[in-house]
Coordinates of C-alpha atoms in Angstrom, one line a residue:
M87 CA 17.3 42.3 31.1
T88 CA 20.7 43.5 31.5
A89 CA 19.8 44.4 35.6
N90 CA 20.0 40.7 35.6
V91 CA 23.6 40.3 34.9
P92 CA 25.6 41.5 38.4
L93 CA 23.0 39.1 40.3
N94 CA 23.7 36.1 37.9
E95 CA 27.3 36.4 38.9
L96 CA 27.4 36.6 41.9
G97 CA 24.9 33.8 42.4
E98 CA 28.0 32.6 40.0
F99 CA 30.7 33.5 42.3
L100 CA 28.3 32.2 45.6
K101 CA 28.3 29.1 44.0
K102 CA 31.7 28.5 43.3
R103 CA 33.3 30.2 46.3
R104 CA 31.1 27.2 48.3
S105 CA 32.0 24.3 46.6
E106 CA 35.2 24.8 47.7
L107 CA 35.0 24.4 50.9
S108 CA 34.7 21.6 53.6
P109 CA 32.5 21.9 56.1
R110 CA 35.9 20.8 58.3
T111 CA 36.9 24.1 57.2
V112 CA 34.1 26.0 58.4
G113 CA 33.5 24.3 61.4
L114 CA 30.9 21.9 60.6
P115 CA 30.9 18.1 61.7
E116 CA 32.2 16.1 58.9
T117 CA 28.6 13.2 58.5
D118 CA 28.5 10.2 56.8
R119 CA 25.4 11.4 54.7
P120 CA 26.0 11.4 51.3
R121 CA 27.1 15.1 49.0
R122 CA 25.3 15.0 45.9
V123 CA 28.3 17.7 44.7
E124 CA 31.8 19.6 46.1
G125 CA 32.2 21.9 49.0
L126 CA 28.9 23.0 51.5
R127 CA 25.5 22.5 50.6
R128 CA 22.9 26.3 50.5
E129 CA 21.4 25.3 53.5
E130 CA 25.1 24.6 55.5
V131 CA 25.6 28.7 54.1
A132 CA 22.7 29.6 55.8
Q133 CA 22.6 28.0 59.0
L134 CA 26.5 29.6 59.5
A135 CA 25.2 33.3 58.0
N136 CA 22.2 33.0 60.1
I137 CA 19.8 33.3 57.1
S138 CA 17.1 31.5 56.0
T139 CA 17.8 28.6 53.3
D140 CA 15.0 30.3 50.7
Y141 CA 17.2 33.4 51.2
Y142 CA 20.0 32.4 50.2
T143 CA 19.1 30.1 47.3
R144 CA 17.8 33.3 46.1
L145 CA 20.8 34.8 45.8
E146 CA 22.3 32.2 44.5
Q147 CA 20.0 32.0 41.6
G148 CA 20.0 35.6 41.0
R149 CA 16.6 36.5 42.2
M150 CA 16.9 39.4 45.0
Q151 CA 19.0 42.0 45.5
A152 CA 21.6 41.0 49.2
S153 CA 21.6 43.3 51.6
A154 CA 25.9 45.1 52.5
P155 CA 25.5 43.4 56.1
V156 CA 24.2 39.3 54.6
L157 CA 27.0 40.6 52.3
D158 CA 29.5 40.5 55.0
V159 CA 28.6 37.6 56.9
L160 CA 28.8 35.9 53.6
A161 CA 32.5 36.7 53.1
R162 CA 33.7 35.4 56.1
V163 CA 31.3 32.1 56.3
L164 CA 33.5 31.6 52.2
H165 CA 36.7 32.8 53.8
L166 CA 37.1 35.5 51.1
D167 CA 40.4 37.2 50.6
D168 CA 40.3 40.7 50.6
D169 CA 40.6 41.2 46.7
E170 CA 37.1 38.0 46.5
R171 CA 35.0 40.2 49.3
G172 CA 35.4 43.3 46.6
Y173 CA 34.4 41.9 44.4
L174 CA 31.2 40.5 45.6
F175 CA 30.4 43.9 46.9
Q176 CA 31.1 44.9 43.7
L177 CA 28.3 42.6 41.9
A178 CA 25.7 43.4 44.5
G179 CA 26.2 47.1 43.8
K180 CA 27.1 48.4 47.3
T181 CA 31.0 49.8 46.9
T182 CA 30.7 51.0 43.3
T183 CA 29.1 53.1 41.0
R184 CA 29.0 51.8 37.4
T185 CA 29.3 54.1 34.8
R186 CA 28.9 53.7 31.2
R187 CA 32.6 54.8 29.5
R188 CA 31.8 55.2 25.3
G189 CA 35.6 55.2 23.4
R190 CA 39.1 53.7 23.2
Q191 CA 41.2 55.3 26.5
K192 CA 43.9 57.0 25.9
V193 CA 47.3 57.0 27.9
Q194 CA 46.7 59.9 29.9
P195 CA 50.0 62.6 29.8
Q196 CA 51.2 62.0 33.0
L197 CA 51.9 58.4 32.6
Q198 CA 53.5 59.4 29.1
R199 CA 55.5 61.3 30.9
V200 CA 56.8 58.7 33.0
L201 CA 56.9 56.1 30.5
D202 CA 59.6 58.5 28.3
D203 CA 61.6 58.9 31.5
L204 CA 62.0 55.6 32.1
T205 CA 64.8 54.3 30.2
A206 CA 66.5 51.1 32.3
T207 CA 63.0 49.9 33.9
P208 CA 60.9 47.5 31.7
A209 CA 57.0 50.0 32.0
I210 CA 53.8 49.4 30.5
V211 CA 49.9 51.4 31.0
Q212 CA 47.2 49.6 30.8
G213 CA 44.3 50.4 30.9
R214 CA 40.1 48.2 31.3
R215 CA 40.5 45.0 30.7
G216 CA 43.9 45.0 30.6
D217 CA 44.3 47.0 27.4
V218 CA 48.3 48.1 26.6
L219 CA 47.7 51.7 26.1
A220 CA 51.4 52.0 26.3
W221 CA 54.7 51.3 26.9
N222 CA 58.2 51.8 26.8
A223 CA 61.5 50.1 24.7
L224 CA 62.8 48.2 27.6
A225 CA 59.2 46.6 27.7
A226 CA 59.2 45.7 24.0
A227 CA 62.0 44.4 24.7
L228 CA 60.8 42.2 28.0
V229 CA 57.5 40.7 26.4
T230 CA 57.0 41.6 22.8
D231 CA 56.7 44.4 20.3
F232 CA 53.9 45.5 20.8
S233 CA 53.6 47.6 17.9
R234 CA 53.5 45.0 15.5
L235 CA 50.0 44.4 16.8
A236 CA 46.7 45.9 15.8
E237 CA 45.4 48.1 18.4
K238 CA 42.4 46.4 19.5
H239 CA 44.9 43.0 20.0
R240 CA 47.0 45.4 22.6
N241 CA 45.5 43.2 25.4
Y242 CA 47.5 41.8 28.0
P243 CA 45.3 38.5 29.3
R244 CA 44.7 38.1 24.9
I245 CA 48.5 38.3 24.4
I246 CA 49.6 35.9 27.2
F247 CA 46.7 33.5 25.8
T248 CA 47.2 33.7 22.2
D249 CA 51.3 34.4 21.5
P250 CA 53.1 31.1 22.2
A251 CA 55.9 32.4 22.9
M252 CA 54.6 33.9 26.5
R253 CA 54.3 30.3 27.2
T254 CA 58.0 29.4 26.9
L255 CA 58.7 33.6 28.2
Y256 CA 57.3 32.9 31.6
A257 CA 58.8 29.7 33.5
D258 CA 55.5 29.6 35.3
W259 CA 53.2 30.6 32.7
E260 CA 49.7 28.7 34.2
G261 CA 50.3 31.1 37.0
S262 CA 51.2 34.3 35.3
A263 CA 48.3 33.2 32.9
H264 CA 45.4 32.3 35.3
I265 CA 46.1 35.3 37.4
A266 CA 45.0 37.7 34.2
V267 CA 41.6 35.8 34.3
A268 CA 41.3 36.3 38.0
Q269 CA 42.5 39.7 37.2
L270 CA 39.6 40.3 34.2
R271 CA 37.0 38.6 36.4
M272 CA 38.0 41.7 38.3
E273 CA 37.1 43.9 35.5
A274 CA 34.0 42.5 34.6
A275 CA 32.4 43.3 38.0
K276 CA 32.8 46.9 37.6
Y277 CA 31.8 47.0 33.7
P278 CA 30.0 43.7 33.2
E279 CA 28.1 45.1 30.1
D280 CA 31.1 46.0 28.6
P281 CA 31.2 45.0 25.2
R282 CA 34.6 44.7 23.9
L283 CA 35.0 42.7 27.1
I284 CA 32.2 40.1 26.5
E285 CA 34.0 39.9 22.7
L286 CA 36.9 39.2 24.7
V287 CA 36.0 36.6 27.0
G288 CA 34.0 35.1 24.2
E289 CA 37.1 35.1 22.1
L290 CA 39.6 33.5 24.3
S291 CA 36.9 31.2 26.2
M292 CA 36.7 29.1 22.3
R293 CA 40.3 29.7 21.6
D294 CA 41.5 28.1 25.4
K295 CA 40.3 25.2 27.5
Q296 CA 41.7 26.8 30.0
F297 CA 41.3 30.4 29.4
A298 CA 37.3 29.0 30.0
R299 CA 37.8 26.6 33.0
W300 CA 39.6 29.4 35.5
W301 CA 36.8 32.1 34.2
G302 CA 34.8 29.5 35.0
D303 CA 36.2 29.3 38.3
H304 CA 35.2 32.9 39.3
H305 CA 38.4 33.7 41.5
V306 CA 39.6 37.2 41.4
A307 CA 42.3 39.5 42.1
A308 CA 43.5 42.7 42.0
R309 CA 46.6 44.5 40.2
T310 CA 48.8 44.5 42.9
V311 CA 52.7 43.8 43.3
G312 CA 54.0 40.0 42.7
T313 CA 57.1 38.4 41.4
K314 CA 58.1 36.6 37.8
T315 CA 60.7 34.5 36.6
L316 CA 61.5 35.1 32.6
N317 CA 63.2 32.9 30.4
H318 CA 64.0 36.0 28.0
P319 CA 65.1 34.5 24.4
V320 CA 68.2 37.1 24.8
V321 CA 69.6 37.5 28.6
G322 CA 68.1 34.5 29.7
E323 CA 67.0 33.5 33.4
L324 CA 64.9 37.2 34.9
V325 CA 63.6 37.1 38.6
L326 CA 61.7 40.7 38.2
D327 CA 59.5 42.1 40.7
W328 CA 56.9 43.7 39.7
D329 CA 54.6 46.9 40.8
T330 CA 51.2 48.5 39.5
L331 CA 50.9 52.3 40.1
T332 CA 47.0 53.1 39.5
A333 CA 46.7 57.5 37.9
N334 CA 44.8 59.2 40.1
T335 CA 43.1 61.1 36.6
D336 CA 41.9 57.7 35.5
P337 CA 41.6 55.2 38.1
D338 CA 41.2 52.5 35.0
Q339 CA 45.1 53.1 34.2
H340 CA 47.5 51.5 36.1
L341 CA 51.4 51.7 35.2
T342 CA 53.4 48.4 36.2
V343 CA 57.0 48.4 35.8
W344 CA 59.3 45.4 36.4
T345 CA 62.3 46.2 38.9
A346 CA 65.0 43.8 40.2
A347 CA 67.3 44.8 43.4
P348 CA 70.7 46.5 42.3
G349 CA 73.3 44.4 42.3
S350 CA 71.1 41.0 41.4
P351 CA 72.1 39.0 37.9
T352 CA 68.8 40.2 37.0
H353 CA 69.7 43.6 37.4
E354 CA 72.5 43.2 35.6
R355 CA 70.8 41.5 32.6
L356 CA 68.3 43.8 32.3
R357 CA 71.1 46.5 32.0
I358 CA 72.1 44.3 28.5
L359 CA 68.6 43.7 27.9
T360 CA 68.3 47.4 27.7
S361 CA 71.6 47.9 25.1
W362 CA 70.1 45.1 23.2
A363 CA 66.5 47.0 22.4
A364 CA 69.0 49.9 21.5
D365 CA 70.8 48.1 18.8
Q366 CA 67.1 46.7 17.6
D367 CA 66.1 49.9 17.7
L368 CA 63.0 48.6 19.8
P369 CA 59.8 51.3 19.4
A370 CA 58.0 52.7 22.0
S371 CA 54.7 54.4 22.1
S372 CA 53.9 57.4 20.8
P373 CA 54.0 60.4 23.3
V374 CA 50.9 61.7 23.4
S375 CA 50.0 65.2 21.8

């Protein structure tokens, strides 16, 4: 039974992606023939990929494995970006080897030492599922006091959807939340049977209709770089560049830092926030022994 989980997910992903494409987008002529569903038909995708409609239908129904060459063609036909293409191959088990991992992650000592040295730059370490494994005091001042949360609730997607303050903090809350869901989708491709991830998705789907809708859209994104605008209650507007560094010792651990250009208003406000955080005595995560 569990072996079919990624195949079913692959099928849903293919259906969602073809539903977002029009014949004109992929170079097919428009016709007057009514369409029962949005997007491309199965036979059109099969035609463009030079495979039989029956073969493609079985893929969408999760009834067969796809070869790497067919996946490569489908990625081009469906106009998948690099993240989506990687996700497609992961679901098919062609580029990654899933291993069952048990127990809770602990921040790598090297990343903890980096956090300890970052006193003027907000930074956190995230693990699988977006779990917040470690943070510095300025990250607590910027986002939330993670120490006040139960360890099992220190999860960034969960915080974004369940903490009302996040909807005010993020100037574009919907955009940030949507990206968080897409990143969680990428995690699900690597670990589709992770019970904690399944529990998290179930909880957020029940609590938030937007999460449920976006999860069903099957959009994916990797943790890379970007820019966020925050409306901080203490120092006002912050326009921050964020970057993600992956630990070689554990590719499932990512250090995210928020920075601003020297001399910019945000850079000065971060300096003020650093002073405020010191006055508040906000705790960083405990060093790893």
